[in-house]
PDB file of C-alpha atoms in Angstrom:
ATOM      1  CA  GLY A 235      -6.526 -20.111  -4.133  1.00  0.00           C
ATOM      2  CA  GLN A 236      -5.665 -18.480  -7.620  1.00  0.00           C
ATOM      3  CA  GLN A 237      -2.355 -16.838  -8.136  1.00  0.00           C
ATOM      4  CA  LEU A 238      -0.798 -14.914 -10.770  1.00  0.00           C
ATOM      5  CA  ASN A 239       2.997 -15.267 -11.436  1.00  0.00           C
ATOM      6  CA  GLN A 240       4.495 -12.085 -12.528  1.00  0.00           C
ATOM      7  CA  SER A 241       7.832 -11.659 -14.089  1.00  0.00           C
ATOM      8  CA  PRO A 242      10.178 -10.195 -13.936  1.00  0.00           C
ATOM      9  CA  GLN A 243      10.223  -8.845 -10.352  1.00  0.00           C
ATOM     10  CA  SER A 244      12.200  -6.060 -11.071  1.00  0.00           C
ATOM     11  CA  MET A 245      14.055  -4.609 -14.126  1.00  0.00           C
ATOM     12  CA  PHE A 246      16.977  -2.108 -14.646  1.00  0.00           C
ATOM     13  CA  ILE A 247      17.032  -0.742 -18.073  1.00  0.00           C
ATOM     14  CA  GLN A 248      18.471   2.210 -19.932  1.00  0.00           C
ATOM     15  CA  GLU A 249      16.222   4.953 -21.276  1.00  0.00           C
ATOM     16  CA  GLY A 250      15.311   4.264 -24.956  1.00  0.00           C
ATOM     17  CA  GLU A 251      15.299   0.272 -24.281  1.00  0.00           C
ATOM     18  CA  ASP A 252      12.138  -1.758 -24.857  1.00  0.00           C
ATOM     19  CA  VAL A 253      10.773  -3.601 -21.993  1.00  0.00           C
ATOM     20  CA  SER A 254       8.779  -7.044 -21.658  1.00  0.00           C
ATOM     21  CA  MET A 255       6.981  -8.489 -18.650  1.00  0.00           C
ATOM     22  CA  ASN A 256       4.293 -11.083 -18.335  1.00  0.00           C
ATOM     23  CA  CYS A 257       2.051 -13.068 -16.181  1.00  0.00           C
ATOM     24  CA  THR A 258       1.084 -16.341 -15.990  1.00  0.00           C
ATOM     25  CA  SER A 259      -1.465 -18.365 -14.280  1.00  0.00           C
ATOM     26  CA  SER A 260      -2.741 -22.053 -13.488  1.00  0.00           C
ATOM     27  CA  SER A 261      -6.246 -20.800 -14.055  1.00  0.00           C
ATOM     28  CA  ILE A 262      -8.177 -19.232 -17.075  1.00  0.00           C
ATOM     29  CA  PHE A 263      -9.332 -15.711 -16.909  1.00  0.00           C
ATOM     30  CA  ASN A 264     -11.525 -13.898 -19.304  1.00  0.00           C
ATOM     31  CA  THR A 265     -10.087 -10.497 -18.905  1.00  0.00           C
ATOM     32  CA  TRP A 266      -6.472  -9.563 -18.420  1.00  0.00           C
ATOM     33  CA  LEU A 267      -5.647  -6.130 -17.358  1.00  0.00           C
ATOM     34  CA  TRP A 268      -2.500  -3.988 -16.900  1.00  0.00           C
ATOM     35  CA  TYR A 269      -1.967  -1.200 -14.330  1.00  0.00           C
ATOM     36  CA  LYS A 270       0.780   1.121 -13.366  1.00  0.00           C
ATOM     37  CA  GLN A 271       1.139   2.257 -10.075  1.00  0.00           C
ATOM     38  CA  ASP A 272       3.230   5.372  -8.970  1.00  0.00           C
ATOM     39  CA  PRO A 273       4.539   6.077  -5.495  1.00  0.00           C
ATOM     40  CA  GLY A 274       1.703   7.021  -3.289  1.00  0.00           C
ATOM     41  CA  GLU A 275      -0.770   6.597  -5.653  1.00  0.00           C
ATOM     42  CA  GLY A 276      -3.328   4.044  -6.783  1.00  0.00           C
ATOM     43  CA  PRO A 277      -3.173   1.978  -9.665  1.00  0.00           C
ATOM     44  CA  VAL A 278      -4.078   3.492 -13.006  1.00  0.00           C
ATOM     45  CA  LEU A 279      -5.388   1.222 -15.862  1.00  0.00           C
ATOM     46  CA  LEU A 280      -3.297   0.921 -19.070  1.00  0.00           C
ATOM     47  CA  ILE A 281      -4.633  -1.664 -21.333  1.00  0.00           C
ATOM     48  CA  ALA A 282      -7.748  -4.034 -20.945  1.00  0.00           C
ATOM     49  CA  LEU A 283      -7.725  -7.436 -22.857  1.00  0.00           C
ATOM     50  CA  TYR A 284     -11.170  -9.224 -23.265  1.00  0.00           C
ATOM     51  CA  LYS A 285     -10.438 -11.964 -25.814  1.00  0.00           C
ATOM     52  CA  ALA A 286      -8.010 -14.775 -26.293  1.00  0.00           C
ATOM     53  CA  GLY A 287      -5.401 -13.657 -28.443  1.00  0.00           C
ATOM     54  CA  GLU A 288      -6.189 -10.287 -28.528  1.00  0.00           C
ATOM     55  CA  LEU A 289      -3.442  -8.003 -29.111  1.00  0.00           C
ATOM     56  CA  THR A 290      -3.985  -4.246 -28.122  1.00  0.00           C
ATOM     57  CA  SER A 291      -1.765  -1.078 -28.148  1.00  0.00           C
ATOM     58  CA  ASN A 292      -1.801   2.045 -26.133  1.00  0.00           C
ATOM     59  CA  GLY A 293       0.725   4.449 -27.571  1.00  0.00           C
ATOM     60  CA  ARG A 294       4.179   2.863 -26.606  1.00  0.00           C
ATOM     61  CA  LEU A 295       2.443   0.370 -24.816  1.00  0.00           C
ATOM     62  CA  THR A 296       1.650  -3.211 -26.336  1.00  0.00           C
ATOM     63  CA  ALA A 297      -0.492  -6.209 -24.539  1.00  0.00           C
ATOM     64  CA  GLN A 298      -1.550  -9.427 -25.570  1.00  0.00           C
ATOM     65  CA  PHE A 299      -3.953 -11.697 -24.155  1.00  0.00           C
ATOM     66  CA  GLY A 300      -2.537 -15.486 -24.276  1.00  0.00           C
ATOM     67  CA  ILE A 301      -4.297 -17.950 -26.385  1.00  0.00           C
ATOM     68  CA  THR A 302      -4.613 -20.244 -23.598  1.00  0.00           C
ATOM     69  CA  ARG A 303      -6.469 -17.525 -21.420  1.00  0.00           C
ATOM     70  CA  LYS A 304      -3.929 -18.307 -18.772  1.00  0.00           C
ATOM     71  CA  ASP A 305      -1.263 -15.743 -19.741  1.00  0.00           C
ATOM     72  CA  SER A 306      -0.405 -12.055 -20.879  1.00  0.00           C
ATOM     73  CA  PHE A 307       2.323  -9.788 -21.639  1.00  0.00           C
ATOM     74  CA  LEU A 308       2.877  -6.204 -21.621  1.00  0.00           C
ATOM     75  CA  ASN A 309       5.773  -4.440 -23.812  1.00  0.00           C
ATOM     76  CA  ILE A 310       6.758  -0.943 -23.568  1.00  0.00           C
ATOM     77  CA  SER A 311       9.000   0.415 -26.342  1.00  0.00           C
ATOM     78  CA  ALA A 312      11.434   3.175 -26.215  1.00  0.00           C
ATOM     79  CA  SER A 313      11.225   3.674 -22.548  1.00  0.00           C
ATOM     80  CA  ILE A 314      11.305   7.241 -21.070  1.00  0.00           C
ATOM     81  CA  PRO A 315      11.857   8.327 -17.787  1.00  0.00           C
ATOM     82  CA  SER A 316       8.280   8.656 -16.509  1.00  0.00           C
ATOM     83  CA  ASP A 317       7.755   4.858 -17.337  1.00  0.00           C
ATOM     84  CA  VAL A 318       9.488   4.436 -13.917  1.00  0.00           C
ATOM     85  CA  GLY A 319       7.001   2.535 -11.732  1.00  0.00           C
ATOM     86  CA  ILE A 320       5.432  -0.472 -10.761  1.00  0.00           C
ATOM     87  CA  TYR A 321       3.194  -2.431 -13.271  1.00  0.00           C
ATOM     88  CA  PHE A 322       0.455  -4.962 -12.359  1.00  0.00           C
ATOM     89  CA  CYS A 323      -1.168  -7.520 -14.302  1.00  0.00           C
ATOM     90  CA  ALA A 324      -4.653  -8.213 -13.199  1.00  0.00           C
ATOM     91  CA  GLY A 325      -6.815 -11.417 -14.368  1.00  0.00           C
ATOM     92  CA  GLN A 326     -10.412 -11.275 -13.870  1.00  0.00           C
ATOM     93  CA  LEU A 327     -13.104 -13.915 -14.164  1.00  0.00           C
ATOM     94  CA  THR A 328     -16.801 -12.973 -14.538  1.00  0.00           C
ATOM     95  CA  MET A 329     -18.957 -15.946 -14.670  1.00  0.00           C
ATOM     96  CA  ASN A 330     -22.505 -16.292 -13.333  1.00  0.00           C
ATOM     97  CA  ARG A 331     -22.344 -13.042 -11.467  1.00  0.00           C
ATOM     98  CA  ASP A 332     -19.316 -14.273  -9.404  1.00  0.00           C
ATOM     99  CA  ASP A 333     -16.794 -11.987 -10.410  1.00  0.00           C
ATOM    100  CA  LYS A 334     -13.328 -12.439  -9.377  1.00  0.00           C
ATOM    101  CA  ILE A 335     -10.134 -10.293  -9.688  1.00  0.00           C
ATOM    102  CA  ILE A 336      -6.575 -11.432  -8.703  1.00  0.00           C
ATOM    103  CA  PHE A 337      -3.477  -9.105  -9.165  1.00  0.00           C
ATOM    104  CA  GLY A 338       0.044 -10.176  -9.709  1.00  0.00           C
ATOM    105  CA  LYS A 339       2.787  -9.032  -7.401  1.00  0.00           C
ATOM    106  CA  GLY A 340       4.027  -6.286  -9.770  1.00  0.00           C
ATOM    107  CA  THR A 341       7.253  -5.630 -12.006  1.00  0.00           C
ATOM    108  CA  ARG A 342       9.082  -2.640 -10.668  1.00  0.00           C
ATOM    109  CA  LEU A 343      10.532  -0.869 -13.608  1.00  0.00           C
ATOM    110  CA  HIS A 344      13.875   1.347 -12.914  1.00  0.00           C
ATOM    111  CA  ILE A 345      15.612   3.335 -15.565  1.00  0.00           C
ATOM    112  CA  LEU A 346      19.057   4.029 -15.000  1.00  0.00           C
ATOM    113  CA  PRO A 347      20.668   7.385 -15.596  1.00  0.00           C
TER     114      PRO A 347
ATOM    115  CA  GLU B 158     -14.263  15.357 -12.728  1.00  0.00           C
ATOM    116  CA  ALA B 159     -13.138  14.819  -9.045  1.00  0.00           C
ATOM    117  CA  GLY B 160     -11.425  11.243  -8.403  1.00  0.00           C
ATOM    118  CA  VAL B 161     -11.749   8.780  -5.642  1.00  0.00           C
ATOM    119  CA  ALA B 162     -11.091  10.666  -2.378  1.00  0.00           C
ATOM    120  CA  GLN B 163      -9.556   8.790   0.710  1.00  0.00           C
ATOM    121  CA  SER B 164      -8.431   9.992   4.131  1.00  0.00           C
ATOM    122  CA  PRO B 165      -6.597   9.727   6.142  1.00  0.00           C
ATOM    123  CA  ARG B 166      -3.635   9.301   3.964  1.00  0.00           C
ATOM    124  CA  TYR B 167      -1.325   8.043   6.604  1.00  0.00           C
ATOM    125  CA  LYS B 168      -2.361   6.427   9.744  1.00  0.00           C
ATOM    126  CA  ILE B 169      -0.065   5.098  12.721  1.00  0.00           C
ATOM    127  CA  ILE B 170      -1.442   2.909  15.372  1.00  0.00           C
ATOM    128  CA  GLU B 171      -0.385   0.256  18.127  1.00  0.00           C
ATOM    129  CA  LYS B 172      -1.580  -3.206  17.570  1.00  0.00           C
ATOM    130  CA  ARG B 173      -4.806  -3.856  19.372  1.00  0.00           C
ATOM    131  CA  GLN B 174      -6.241  -0.359  18.747  1.00  0.00           C
ATOM    132  CA  SER B 175      -8.817   0.606  16.338  1.00  0.00           C
ATOM    133  CA  VAL B 176      -8.610   2.426  13.089  1.00  0.00           C
ATOM    134  CA  ALA B 177     -11.048   3.684  10.259  1.00  0.00           C
ATOM    135  CA  PHE B 178     -10.750   4.672   6.804  1.00  0.00           C
ATOM    136  CA  TRP B 179     -12.992   6.775   4.790  1.00  0.00           C
ATOM    137  CA  CYS B 180     -13.389   6.698   1.053  1.00  0.00           C
ATOM    138  CA  ASN B 181     -15.838   8.930  -1.182  1.00  0.00           C
ATOM    139  CA  PRO B 182     -16.135   7.348  -4.715  1.00  0.00           C
ATOM    140  CA  ILE B 183     -16.410   9.183  -7.870  1.00  0.00           C
ATOM    141  CA  SER B 184     -19.904  10.785  -8.175  1.00  0.00           C
ATOM    142  CA  GLY B 185     -22.645   8.408  -9.668  1.00  0.00           C
ATOM    143  CA  HIS B 186     -20.331   5.303  -9.070  1.00  0.00           C
ATOM    144  CA  ALA B 187     -22.618   2.569  -7.701  1.00  0.00           C
ATOM    145  CA  THR B 188     -19.906  -0.094  -7.228  1.00  0.00           C
ATOM    146  CA  LEU B 189     -17.152   0.697  -4.499  1.00  0.00           C
ATOM    147  CA  TYR B 190     -14.273  -1.512  -3.835  1.00  0.00           C
ATOM    148  CA  TRP B 191     -11.698  -1.937  -0.685  1.00  0.00           C
ATOM    149  CA  TYR B 192      -8.358  -3.332  -1.294  1.00  0.00           C
ATOM    150  CA  GLN B 193      -5.450  -4.256   0.937  1.00  0.00           C
ATOM    151  CA  GLN B 194      -2.116  -3.850  -0.446  1.00  0.00           C
ATOM    152  CA  ILE B 195       0.619  -5.262   1.653  1.00  0.00           C
ATOM    153  CA  LEU B 196       4.208  -3.839   0.644  1.00  0.00           C
ATOM    154  CA  GLY B 197       5.765  -5.598  -2.319  1.00  0.00           C
ATOM    155  CA  GLN B 198       2.397  -7.252  -3.415  1.00  0.00           C
ATOM    156  CA  GLY B 199      -0.460  -6.507  -5.664  1.00  0.00           C
ATOM    157  CA  PRO B 200      -3.834  -5.234  -4.299  1.00  0.00           C
ATOM    158  CA  LYS B 201      -6.166  -7.674  -2.902  1.00  0.00           C
ATOM    159  CA  LEU B 202      -9.859  -7.413  -3.069  1.00  0.00           C
ATOM    160  CA  LEU B 203     -11.246  -7.286   0.292  1.00  0.00           C
ATOM    161  CA  ILE B 204     -14.841  -6.281  -0.365  1.00  0.00           C
ATOM    162  CA  GLN B 205     -17.095  -5.048  -3.117  1.00  0.00           C
ATOM    163  CA  PHE B 206     -20.474  -2.834  -2.582  1.00  0.00           C
ATOM    164  CA  GLN B 207     -23.087  -2.341  -5.241  1.00  0.00           C
ATOM    165  CA  ASN B 208     -24.936   0.650  -3.792  1.00  0.00           C
ATOM    166  CA  ASN B 209     -25.540  -0.074  -0.245  1.00  0.00           C
ATOM    167  CA  GLY B 210     -25.268  -3.829  -0.708  1.00  0.00           C
ATOM    168  CA  VAL B 211     -22.291  -6.240  -0.264  1.00  0.00           C
ATOM    169  CA  VAL B 212     -21.491  -8.123  -3.438  1.00  0.00           C
ATOM    170  CA  ASP B 213     -18.445  -9.954  -2.606  1.00  0.00           C
ATOM    171  CA  ASP B 214     -16.572 -10.184   0.925  1.00  0.00           C
ATOM    172  CA  SER B 215     -15.123 -13.582   0.734  1.00  0.00           C
ATOM    173  CA  GLN B 216     -11.659 -12.308   1.615  1.00  0.00           C
ATOM    174  CA  LEU B 217     -12.672  -9.940   4.112  1.00  0.00           C
ATOM    175  CA  PRO B 218     -11.197 -11.030   7.790  1.00  0.00           C
ATOM    176  CA  LYS B 219     -14.519 -10.642   9.434  1.00  0.00           C
ATOM    177  CA  ASP B 220     -13.198 -11.417  12.894  1.00  0.00           C
ATOM    178  CA  ARG B 221     -11.544  -8.038  12.801  1.00  0.00           C
ATOM    179  CA  PHE B 222     -12.544  -6.078   9.645  1.00  0.00           C
ATOM    180  CA  SER B 223     -15.771  -4.452   8.916  1.00  0.00           C
ATOM    181  CA  ALA B 224     -16.981  -2.007   6.365  1.00  0.00           C
ATOM    182  CA  GLU B 225     -20.077  -0.206   5.419  1.00  0.00           C
ATOM    183  CA  ARG B 226     -21.761   1.782   2.856  1.00  0.00           C
ATOM    184  CA  LEU B 227     -24.941   2.767   4.619  1.00  0.00           C
ATOM    185  CA  LYS B 228     -26.189   5.347   2.030  1.00  0.00           C
ATOM    186  CA  GLY B 229     -24.691   3.897  -1.000  1.00  0.00           C
ATOM    187  CA  VAL B 230     -21.925   6.618  -1.464  1.00  0.00           C
ATOM    188  CA  ASP B 231     -19.488   7.241   1.202  1.00  0.00           C
ATOM    189  CA  SER B 232     -17.932   4.088   2.663  1.00  0.00           C
ATOM    190  CA  THR B 233     -15.950   3.326   5.745  1.00  0.00           C
ATOM    191  CA  LEU B 234     -13.516   0.469   6.562  1.00  0.00           C
ATOM    192  CA  LYS B 235     -12.778  -0.468   9.974  1.00  0.00           C
ATOM    193  CA  ILE B 236     -10.043  -2.750  11.591  1.00  0.00           C
ATOM    194  CA  GLN B 237     -10.859  -3.703  15.377  1.00  0.00           C
ATOM    195  CA  PRO B 238      -8.463  -4.768  16.901  1.00  0.00           C
ATOM    196  CA  ALA B 239      -5.391  -4.166  14.739  1.00  0.00           C
ATOM    197  CA  LYS B 240      -2.519  -6.714  14.245  1.00  0.00           C
ATOM    198  CA  LEU B 241       0.947  -6.044  12.944  1.00  0.00           C
ATOM    199  CA  GLU B 242      -0.037  -7.958   9.732  1.00  0.00           C
ATOM    200  CA  ASP B 243      -2.423  -5.411   8.811  1.00  0.00           C
ATOM    201  CA  SER B 244       0.273  -2.857   8.157  1.00  0.00           C
ATOM    202  CA  ALA B 245      -0.535  -2.303   4.247  1.00  0.00           C
ATOM    203  CA  VAL B 246      -2.132   0.345   1.958  1.00  0.00           C
ATOM    204  CA  TYR B 247      -5.927   0.326   1.897  1.00  0.00           C
ATOM    205  CA  LEU B 248      -7.061   1.347  -1.716  1.00  0.00           C
ATOM    206  CA  CYS B 249     -10.556   2.285  -2.552  1.00  0.00           C
ATOM    207  CA  ALA B 250     -11.921   1.823  -6.020  1.00  0.00           C
ATOM    208  CA  SER B 251     -15.156   2.846  -7.909  1.00  0.00           C
ATOM    209  CA  ASN B 252     -17.110   2.248 -11.083  1.00  0.00           C
ATOM    210  CA  SER B 253     -20.459   2.113 -12.550  1.00  0.00           C
ATOM    211  CA  ARG B 254     -21.338  -1.506 -13.127  1.00  0.00           C
ATOM    212  CA  GLY B 255     -18.885  -3.981 -11.394  1.00  0.00           C
ATOM    213  CA  LEU B 256     -15.713  -5.785 -12.326  1.00  0.00           C
ATOM    214  CA  GLN B 257     -16.666  -5.912 -15.863  1.00  0.00           C
ATOM    215  CA  GLU B 258     -15.820  -2.139 -16.237  1.00  0.00           C
ATOM    216  CA  THR B 259     -12.590  -0.079 -15.593  1.00  0.00           C
ATOM    217  CA  GLN B 260     -12.175   0.618 -11.792  1.00  0.00           C
ATOM    218  CA  TYR B 261     -10.736   4.143 -10.548  1.00  0.00           C
ATOM    219  CA  PHE B 262      -8.506   4.073  -7.619  1.00  0.00           C
ATOM    220  CA  GLY B 263      -7.927   6.402  -5.159  1.00  0.00           C
ATOM    221  CA  PRO B 264      -4.500   7.313  -3.630  1.00  0.00           C
ATOM    222  CA  GLY B 265      -4.875   4.905  -0.775  1.00  0.00           C
ATOM    223  CA  THR B 266      -4.439   5.074   3.454  1.00  0.00           C
ATOM    224  CA  ARG B 267      -0.943   3.954   4.295  1.00  0.00           C
ATOM    225  CA  LEU B 268      -1.468   2.034   7.798  1.00  0.00           C
ATOM    226  CA  LEU B 269       1.347   1.396   9.923  1.00  0.00           C
ATOM    227  CA  VAL B 270       0.674  -0.907  13.105  1.00  0.00           C
ATOM    228  CA  LEU B 271       3.553  -0.985  15.830  1.00  0.00           C
TER     229      LEU B 271
END
């Protein structure tokens, strides 16, 4: 079946650093989604991308939908302690009422004291 | 506005036992989803309901998993009998119009099968 490769698997950074993570797939999607999940909670949507090449920002977060429709990246600028958590990408294919959504395995962000 | 509610939050059972999870979606949301999230993985969609009808259950292990949404509001997910590999967080999500719209997730039920 379809799979998403999300990298890196985990990151250890200093507060204030910028962060970059990405997802790639062997299949195309028509929507890319980025979620954040805190411990004991469900994922919360950060950014949704609907068009190849689209670059969207949400505060310190910026995400892009790759031109090939097979990849996406998420950048976080000037990280702060509350950015700690697991970030998931999800690719979505909506076609002829046969909608599919697939999540990556997550990038675990740790901020060093 | 109240979010998606799930219960119980935690459940520990022995293999071969049965277990049921309950989800109350956001009021007015016609679409309801159940996901399985194994430790270290992203969520995997098990089943999607539109009102009380099943839209997609292609990844639901139907030999042991079942789900229903009889009145198109609350939903229950059942595992019978449970296996060790069913240990996971079971997430419920809802929205109004299917996957083309933002999903709102509940906090999940953490299941441990011993």
